[in-house]
Structure formats: C-alpha cells, structure tokens
GROMACS .gro file of C-alpha atoms in nm:
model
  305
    1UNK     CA    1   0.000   0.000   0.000
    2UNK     CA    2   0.281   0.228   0.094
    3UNK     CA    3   0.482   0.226  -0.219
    4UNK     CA    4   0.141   0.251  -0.420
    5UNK     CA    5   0.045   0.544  -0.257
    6UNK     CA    6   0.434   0.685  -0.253
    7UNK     CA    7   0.458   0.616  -0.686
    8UNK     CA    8   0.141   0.818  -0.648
    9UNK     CA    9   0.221   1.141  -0.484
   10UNK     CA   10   0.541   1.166  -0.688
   11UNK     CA   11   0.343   1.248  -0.990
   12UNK     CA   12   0.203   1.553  -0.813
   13UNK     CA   13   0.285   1.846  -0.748
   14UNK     CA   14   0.079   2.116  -0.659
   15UNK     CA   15   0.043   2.395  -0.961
   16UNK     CA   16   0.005   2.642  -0.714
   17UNK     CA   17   0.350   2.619  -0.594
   18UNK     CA   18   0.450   2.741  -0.944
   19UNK     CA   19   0.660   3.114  -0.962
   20UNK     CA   20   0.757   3.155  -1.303
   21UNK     CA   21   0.749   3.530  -1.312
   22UNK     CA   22   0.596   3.690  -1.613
   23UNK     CA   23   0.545   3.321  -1.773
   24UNK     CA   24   0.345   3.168  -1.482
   25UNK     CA   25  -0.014   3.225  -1.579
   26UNK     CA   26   0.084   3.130  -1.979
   27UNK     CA   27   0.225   2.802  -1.820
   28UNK     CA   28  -0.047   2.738  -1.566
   29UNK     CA   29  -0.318   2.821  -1.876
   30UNK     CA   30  -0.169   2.549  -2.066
   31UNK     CA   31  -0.154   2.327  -1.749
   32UNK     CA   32  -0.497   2.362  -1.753
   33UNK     CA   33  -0.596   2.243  -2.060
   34UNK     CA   34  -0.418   1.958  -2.050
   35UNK     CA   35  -0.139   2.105  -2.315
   36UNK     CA   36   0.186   1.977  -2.119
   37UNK     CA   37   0.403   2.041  -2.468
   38UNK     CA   38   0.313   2.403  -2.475
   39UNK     CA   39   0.346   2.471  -2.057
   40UNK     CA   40   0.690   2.262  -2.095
   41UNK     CA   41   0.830   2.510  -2.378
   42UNK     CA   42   0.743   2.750  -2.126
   43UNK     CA   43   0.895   2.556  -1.760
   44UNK     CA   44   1.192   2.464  -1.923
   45UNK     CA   45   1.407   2.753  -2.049
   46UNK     CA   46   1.306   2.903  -1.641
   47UNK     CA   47   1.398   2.597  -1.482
   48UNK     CA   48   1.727   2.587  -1.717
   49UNK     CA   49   1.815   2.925  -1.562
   50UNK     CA   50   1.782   2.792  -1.213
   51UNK     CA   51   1.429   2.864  -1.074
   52UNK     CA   52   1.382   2.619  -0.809
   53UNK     CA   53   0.980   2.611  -0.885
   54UNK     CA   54   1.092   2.532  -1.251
   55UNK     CA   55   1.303   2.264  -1.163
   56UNK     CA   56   1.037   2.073  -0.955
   57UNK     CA   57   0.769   2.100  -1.153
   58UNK     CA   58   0.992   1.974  -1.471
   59UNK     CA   59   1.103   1.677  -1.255
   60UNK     CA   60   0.714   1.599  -1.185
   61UNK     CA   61   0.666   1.596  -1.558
   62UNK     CA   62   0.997   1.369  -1.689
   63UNK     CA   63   0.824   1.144  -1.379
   64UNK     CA   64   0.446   1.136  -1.476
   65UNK     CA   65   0.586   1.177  -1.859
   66UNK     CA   66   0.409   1.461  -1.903
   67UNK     CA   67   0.478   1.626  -2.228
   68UNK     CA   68   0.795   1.454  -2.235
   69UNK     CA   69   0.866   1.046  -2.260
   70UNK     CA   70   0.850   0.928  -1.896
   71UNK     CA   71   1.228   0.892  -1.723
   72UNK     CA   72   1.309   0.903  -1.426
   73UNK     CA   73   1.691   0.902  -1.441
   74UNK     CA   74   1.569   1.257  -1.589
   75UNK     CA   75   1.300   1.327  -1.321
   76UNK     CA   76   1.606   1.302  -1.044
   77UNK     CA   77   1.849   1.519  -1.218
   78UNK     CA   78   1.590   1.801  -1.200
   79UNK     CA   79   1.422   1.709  -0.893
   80UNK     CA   80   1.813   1.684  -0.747
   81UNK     CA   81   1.891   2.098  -0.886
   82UNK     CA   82   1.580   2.191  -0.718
   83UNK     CA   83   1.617   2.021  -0.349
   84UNK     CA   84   1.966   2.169  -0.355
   85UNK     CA   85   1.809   2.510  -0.325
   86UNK     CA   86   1.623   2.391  -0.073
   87UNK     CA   87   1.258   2.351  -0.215
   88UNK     CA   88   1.067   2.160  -0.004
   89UNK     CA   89   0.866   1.960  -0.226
   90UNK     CA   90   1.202   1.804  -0.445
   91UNK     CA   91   1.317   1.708  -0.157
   92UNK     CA   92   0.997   1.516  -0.088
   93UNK     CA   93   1.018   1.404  -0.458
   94UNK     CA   94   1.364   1.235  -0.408
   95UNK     CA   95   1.301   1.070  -0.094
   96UNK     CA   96   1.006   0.909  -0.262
   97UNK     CA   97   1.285   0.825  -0.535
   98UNK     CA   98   1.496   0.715  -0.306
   99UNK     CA   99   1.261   0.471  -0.099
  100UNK     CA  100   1.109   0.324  -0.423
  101UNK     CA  101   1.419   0.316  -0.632
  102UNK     CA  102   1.310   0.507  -0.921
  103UNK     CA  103   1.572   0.696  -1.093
  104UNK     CA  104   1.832   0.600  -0.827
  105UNK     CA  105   1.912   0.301  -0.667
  106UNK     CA  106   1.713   0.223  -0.320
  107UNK     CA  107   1.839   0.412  -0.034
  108UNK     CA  108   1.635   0.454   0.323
  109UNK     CA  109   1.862   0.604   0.473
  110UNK     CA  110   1.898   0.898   0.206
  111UNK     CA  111   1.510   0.888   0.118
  112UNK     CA  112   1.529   0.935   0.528
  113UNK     CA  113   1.717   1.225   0.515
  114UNK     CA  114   1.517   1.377   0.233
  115UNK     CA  115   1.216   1.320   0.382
  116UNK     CA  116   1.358   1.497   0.732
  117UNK     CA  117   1.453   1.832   0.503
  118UNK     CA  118   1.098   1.887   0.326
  119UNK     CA  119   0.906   1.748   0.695
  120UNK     CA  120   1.091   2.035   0.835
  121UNK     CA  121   1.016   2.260   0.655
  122UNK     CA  122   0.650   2.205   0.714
  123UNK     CA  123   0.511   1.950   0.446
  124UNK     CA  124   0.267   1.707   0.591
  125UNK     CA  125   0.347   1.445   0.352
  126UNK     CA  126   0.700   1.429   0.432
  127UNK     CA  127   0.604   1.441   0.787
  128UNK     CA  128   0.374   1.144   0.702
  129UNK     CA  129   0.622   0.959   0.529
  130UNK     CA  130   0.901   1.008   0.775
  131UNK     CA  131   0.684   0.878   1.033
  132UNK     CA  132   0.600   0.531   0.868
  133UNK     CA  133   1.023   0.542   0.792
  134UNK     CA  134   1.072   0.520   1.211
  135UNK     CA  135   0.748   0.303   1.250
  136UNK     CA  136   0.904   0.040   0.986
  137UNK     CA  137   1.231   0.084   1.070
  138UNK     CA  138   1.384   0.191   0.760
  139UNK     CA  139   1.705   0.363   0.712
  140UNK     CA  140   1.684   0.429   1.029
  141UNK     CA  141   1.607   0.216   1.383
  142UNK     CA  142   1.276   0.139   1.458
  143UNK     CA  143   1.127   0.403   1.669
  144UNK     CA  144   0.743   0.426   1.733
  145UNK     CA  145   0.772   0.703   1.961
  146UNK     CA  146   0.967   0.880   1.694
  147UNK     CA  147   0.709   0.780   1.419
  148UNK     CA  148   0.427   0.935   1.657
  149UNK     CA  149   0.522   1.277   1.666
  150UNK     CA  150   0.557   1.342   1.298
  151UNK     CA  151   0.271   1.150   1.205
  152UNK     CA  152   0.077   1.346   1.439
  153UNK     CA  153   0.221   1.716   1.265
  154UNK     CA  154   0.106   1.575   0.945
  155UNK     CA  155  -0.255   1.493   1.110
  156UNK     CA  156  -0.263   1.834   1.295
  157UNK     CA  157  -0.217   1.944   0.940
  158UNK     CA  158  -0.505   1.740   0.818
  159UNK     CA  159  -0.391   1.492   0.604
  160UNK     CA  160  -0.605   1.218   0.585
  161UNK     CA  161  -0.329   0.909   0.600
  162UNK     CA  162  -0.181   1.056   0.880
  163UNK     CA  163  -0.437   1.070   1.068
  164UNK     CA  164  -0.528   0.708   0.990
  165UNK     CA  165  -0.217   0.616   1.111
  166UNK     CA  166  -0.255   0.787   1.459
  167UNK     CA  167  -0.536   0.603   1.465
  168UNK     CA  168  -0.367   0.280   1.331
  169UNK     CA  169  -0.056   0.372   1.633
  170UNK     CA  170  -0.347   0.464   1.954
  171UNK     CA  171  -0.541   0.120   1.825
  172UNK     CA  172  -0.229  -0.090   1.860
  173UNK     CA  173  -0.058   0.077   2.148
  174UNK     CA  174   0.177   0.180   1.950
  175UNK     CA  175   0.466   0.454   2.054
  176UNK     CA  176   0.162   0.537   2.313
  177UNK     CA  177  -0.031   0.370   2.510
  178UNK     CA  178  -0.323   0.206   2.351
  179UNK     CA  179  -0.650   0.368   2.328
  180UNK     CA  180  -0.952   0.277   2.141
  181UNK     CA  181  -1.126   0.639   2.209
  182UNK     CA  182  -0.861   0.817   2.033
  183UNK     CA  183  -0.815   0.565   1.763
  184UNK     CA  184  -1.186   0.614   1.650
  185UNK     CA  185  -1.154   1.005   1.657
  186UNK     CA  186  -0.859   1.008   1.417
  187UNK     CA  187  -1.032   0.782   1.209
  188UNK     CA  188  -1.291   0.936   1.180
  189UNK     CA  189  -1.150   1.251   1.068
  190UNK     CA  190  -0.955   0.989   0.811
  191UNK     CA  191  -1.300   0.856   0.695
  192UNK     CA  192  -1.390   1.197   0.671
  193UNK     CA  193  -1.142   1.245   0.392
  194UNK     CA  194  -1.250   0.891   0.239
  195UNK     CA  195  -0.901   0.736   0.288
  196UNK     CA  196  -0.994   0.327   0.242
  197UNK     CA  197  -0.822   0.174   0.515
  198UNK     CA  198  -0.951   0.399   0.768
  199UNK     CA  199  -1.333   0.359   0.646
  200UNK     CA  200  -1.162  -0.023   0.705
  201UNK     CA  201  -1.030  -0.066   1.043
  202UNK     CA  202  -1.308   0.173   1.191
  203UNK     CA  203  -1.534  -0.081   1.039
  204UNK     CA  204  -1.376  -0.314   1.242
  205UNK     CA  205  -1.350  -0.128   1.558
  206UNK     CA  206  -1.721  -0.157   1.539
  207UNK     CA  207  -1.767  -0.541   1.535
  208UNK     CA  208  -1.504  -0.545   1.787
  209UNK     CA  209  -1.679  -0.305   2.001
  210UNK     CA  210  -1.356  -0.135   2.019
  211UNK     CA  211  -1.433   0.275   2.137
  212UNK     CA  212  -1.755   0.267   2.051
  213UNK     CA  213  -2.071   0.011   2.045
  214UNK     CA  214  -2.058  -0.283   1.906
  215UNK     CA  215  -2.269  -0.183   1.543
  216UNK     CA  216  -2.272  -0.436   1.271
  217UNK     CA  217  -2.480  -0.201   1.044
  218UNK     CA  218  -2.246   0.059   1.077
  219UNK     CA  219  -1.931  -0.155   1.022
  220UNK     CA  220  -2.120  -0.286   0.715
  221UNK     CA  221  -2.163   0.081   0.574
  222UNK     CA  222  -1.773   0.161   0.650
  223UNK     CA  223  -1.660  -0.125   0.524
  224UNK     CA  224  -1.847  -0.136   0.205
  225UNK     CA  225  -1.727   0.245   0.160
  226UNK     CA  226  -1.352   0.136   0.215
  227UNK     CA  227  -1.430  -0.208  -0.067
  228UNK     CA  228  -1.597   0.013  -0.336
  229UNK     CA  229  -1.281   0.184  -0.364
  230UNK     CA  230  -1.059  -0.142  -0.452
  231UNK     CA  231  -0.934  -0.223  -0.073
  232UNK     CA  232  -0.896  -0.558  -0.065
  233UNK     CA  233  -0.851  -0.621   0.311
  234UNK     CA  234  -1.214  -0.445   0.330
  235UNK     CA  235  -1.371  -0.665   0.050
  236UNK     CA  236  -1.218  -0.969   0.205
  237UNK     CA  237  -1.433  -0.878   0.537
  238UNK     CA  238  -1.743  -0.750   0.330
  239UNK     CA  239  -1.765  -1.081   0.208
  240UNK     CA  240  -1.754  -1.183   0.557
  241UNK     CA  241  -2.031  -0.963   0.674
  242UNK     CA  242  -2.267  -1.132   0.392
  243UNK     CA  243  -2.144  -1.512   0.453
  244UNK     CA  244  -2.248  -1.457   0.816
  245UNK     CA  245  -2.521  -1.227   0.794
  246UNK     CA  246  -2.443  -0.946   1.018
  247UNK     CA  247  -2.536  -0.578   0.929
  248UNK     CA  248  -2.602  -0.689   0.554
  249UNK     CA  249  -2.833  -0.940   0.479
  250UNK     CA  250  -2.714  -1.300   0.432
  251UNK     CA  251  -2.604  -1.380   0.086
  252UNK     CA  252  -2.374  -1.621   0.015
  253UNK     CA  253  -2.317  -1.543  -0.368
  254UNK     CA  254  -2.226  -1.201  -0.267
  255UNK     CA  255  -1.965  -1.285  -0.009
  256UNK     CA  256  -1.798  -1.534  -0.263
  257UNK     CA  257  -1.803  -1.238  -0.499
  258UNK     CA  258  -1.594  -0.969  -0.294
  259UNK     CA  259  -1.390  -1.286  -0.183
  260UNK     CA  260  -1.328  -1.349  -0.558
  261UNK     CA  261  -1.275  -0.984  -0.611
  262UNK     CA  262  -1.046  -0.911  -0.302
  263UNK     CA  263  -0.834  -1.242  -0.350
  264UNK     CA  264  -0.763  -1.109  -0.741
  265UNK     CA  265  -0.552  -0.879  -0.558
  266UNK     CA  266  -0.354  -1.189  -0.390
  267UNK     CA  267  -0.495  -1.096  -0.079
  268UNK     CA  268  -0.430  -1.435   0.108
  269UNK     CA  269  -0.749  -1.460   0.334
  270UNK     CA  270  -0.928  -1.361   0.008
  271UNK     CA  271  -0.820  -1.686  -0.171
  272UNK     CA  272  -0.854  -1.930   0.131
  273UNK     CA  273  -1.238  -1.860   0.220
  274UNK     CA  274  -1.309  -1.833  -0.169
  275UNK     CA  275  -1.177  -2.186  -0.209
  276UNK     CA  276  -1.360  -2.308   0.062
  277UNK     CA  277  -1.664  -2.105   0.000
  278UNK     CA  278  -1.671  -2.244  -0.386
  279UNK     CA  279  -1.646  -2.636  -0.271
  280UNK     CA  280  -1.986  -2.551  -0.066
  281UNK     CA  281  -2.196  -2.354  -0.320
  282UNK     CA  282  -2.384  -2.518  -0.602
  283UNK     CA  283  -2.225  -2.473  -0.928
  284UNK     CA  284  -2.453  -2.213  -1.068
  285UNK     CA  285  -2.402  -1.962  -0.755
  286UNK     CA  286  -2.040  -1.977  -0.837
  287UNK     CA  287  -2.094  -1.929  -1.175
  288UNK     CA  288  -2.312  -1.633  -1.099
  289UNK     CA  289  -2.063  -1.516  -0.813
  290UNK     CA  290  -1.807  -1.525  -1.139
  291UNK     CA  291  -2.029  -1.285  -1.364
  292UNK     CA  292  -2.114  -1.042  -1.063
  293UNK     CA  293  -1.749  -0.975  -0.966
  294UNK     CA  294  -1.628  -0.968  -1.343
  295UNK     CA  295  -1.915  -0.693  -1.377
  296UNK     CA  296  -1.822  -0.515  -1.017
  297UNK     CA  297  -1.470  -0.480  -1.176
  298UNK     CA  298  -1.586  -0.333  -1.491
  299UNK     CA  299  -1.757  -0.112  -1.254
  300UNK     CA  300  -1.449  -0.009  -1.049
  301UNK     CA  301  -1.648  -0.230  -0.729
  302UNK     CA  302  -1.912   0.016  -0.762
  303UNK     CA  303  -2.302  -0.022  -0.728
  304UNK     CA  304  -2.204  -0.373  -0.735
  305UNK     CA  305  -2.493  -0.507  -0.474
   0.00000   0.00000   0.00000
C-alpha cells in the first residue's frame, strides 16, 4: 500500500506552488488544458536558468511523462537541482525516489534524510512519510515514539493518512499507550477524507466493540465504503459480513463475490475462504458469483450489490 500510494504522490505536485514570473499564468493556462508540450516550452528555459519552482515541476513531468517520454533518471536530475536550493517539495520528490528506487538506486537512509529536510520545513506528507520510515524501521532504527510525533504534525495538518495512522498507532498501542477512544476520533476525521483503510479498520472497531458500540450495520456501511474503492482487506471482510449475515443481509453469492474480487488482488485470506466457499456452493451460484465480480470490476467495485 505504501509504495502505491508513494509512486502516487510523486506524480504531483501542486500547480500552485509554481513562480515563473511573467510566464506563470501562460504556463499554468496550458496546465490547464491539459497542453503539457506548450506549458513545458514555457517551464523549461526558467527551470534551465535555475528557478527552483521550474526545476520541480519539470522533474514531476519527466516522472508522470508529461509532455515529455516518462524517465526518471531525468526526473532526479531536476528534482536533485531543485532540493539543492532547498525547495521543499524536491526534496519530498527524491526521498520518494529514493525509498522506491526510481531513478536512483534504493536508499532509506537517504530517502530518510530527504524526507527529514521537506518534513521540516512544514510538508505534511513528508512528515507522514518520515513517520512510517521510524514506525518500519527503515534507514533508520525502529522508533514508534519517533514515528508518533511526525505522524501526528502531518494529522494536525489534516492529512487524511496521517491521521489514519494515529489512529492505526493509539489502536495498537503503539509509541503510546493504547487507546480505542482516540483511535476512532482520528479515524474518523480519516474517513472523513474517504481514505480506504480507515473507512476499514473503523469498520472493524465496530464489530469489535472497540471505542464505541458494538454496530454491525455501521461496520457494514464503512466497510463497504472502504471495498468500493478497490481495498482488498475491506472486501475480504465485506464478504464476511454477507457469509455470516451481520449488518447486511445473508447472501452467500455475494460474499464469494468480494472474496473473488479481493483475493484477485492476492490478498491471502481472500483466496482461502473463496476456495472453501466455492467447494460448498452449487455450481450455478459460483458461476453467478463469477459474472457479478467480473461486472463489479468493470464497474471499479461500484453499485455492485
């Protein structure tokens, strides 16, 4: 999920953080429309003179392949001239290079450092992802305490996956003690911002009666929310809900779809209760579990019930 989400924010950067001078609105008009050619003729002759905006934004595009052919070797190079001025989100950039290996051989303890120089400066992702660095221990000890406090600055800053994980951290006594009341109020604000795996293990915390009352409905609704967008630990447990019958009514063909959905993501629980599921269930239901989850794909897992 991590590296997913970390290939994912390296392909943005925020237009807004563009200076180009005299050029900027020509270059964010073109941005606009979707005319990455024309804004590049206009990014890269600034970013060749040095602007540190320029340079970031240029990186972005050799990384998404934006108006040029995708490289990242490229993407570096410029996201490396930028950082070196100190802009906060090429430093980011590289760290996420760094952890991933794009561009750049893997390096923790560099994508680390990165990471440190743009969370200091204020960025909540780079607070964010500095904080799963000391909570996973890498390129650096493991450190939970550590991985508390800037997960929390990102969260006080409102991103939505840090706040999941000081939920995640209070739910699992994690660099604090454990508490189930706090871990549903950060989660909440997460599900709030429709992050997945919050909308996920709040689900859960309601079946498990964990911080609030035990609610099967409710965990139902969460839990479908967090499936329909392509979680597969919450379509794995939505399938669940509908094999046992508990806040969604019983259906059997249902649960071995999201199990047939969820495990097409290799999600191991997925596979083992749609195996055993599909030895129990007359062929036809399992022909018809078959069509619904080929059509809930099609659908991106939505409206599927």
């Amino acid at each position: 999920m991590k590296i997913l989400l970390n290939i994912s924010l390296l392909m943005a950067l925020s237009i807004s953080q563009l200076s180009f001078a005299d050029s900027n609105e020509d270059a964010m008009a073109l941005i606009k429309k979707g005319d990455y050619s024309g804004a590049l003729k206009i990014i890269q002759p600034i970013a060749n003179k040095g602007d540190a905006n320029a340079q970031a934004y240029l990186g972005m595009m050799y990384a998404r392949g934006l108006g040029v052919k995708q490289d990242y070797t490229e993407a570096f190079r410029w996201y490396t001239l930028s950082s070196n001025q100190g802009d906060a989100n090429a430093e980011y950039n590289l760290g996420l290079m760094n952890e991933n290996g794009l561009g750049v051989k893997q390096n923790y303890a560099e994508a680390l450092k990165l990471y440190r120089l743009a969370a200091t400066q204020g960025m909540p992702e780079a607070q964010d992802n500095l904080g799963l660095m000391y909570e996973r221990g890498l390129g650096t000890p493991q450190d939970y305490s550590e991985a508390m406090k800037w997960h929390k600055m990102a969260a006080d800053q409102g991103l939505g996956t840090a706040q999941f994980q000081v939920g995640f951290m209070y739910r699992n006594g994690l660099g604090v003690k454990q508490d189930y009341s706090e871990a549903v109020k950060w989660y909440q604000r997460s599900v709030l911002q429709g992050y997945a795996p919050a909308q996920s293990d709040l689900g859960m915390m309601y079946i498990n009666a964990q911080g609030v009352t035990q609610d099967f409905t409710e965990a139902g609704k969460l839990i479908k929310l967090s499936a329909e967008q392509g979680f597969s630990t919450a379509q794995t447990n939505l399938g669940v809900l509908y094999r046992i019958g508990k806040g969604l009514a019983k259906d059997d063909t249902k649960a071995l779809m999201w199990f047939k959905l969820a495990s097409m993501s290799g999600d191991a629980q997925a596979i083992q209760r749609r195996d055993q599921l599909s030895s129990q269930l007359p062929p036809q239901a399992v022909a018809q579990a078959d069509k619904l989850a080929i059509e809930c794909k099609q659908k991106k897992f939505k409206s599927c019930d």
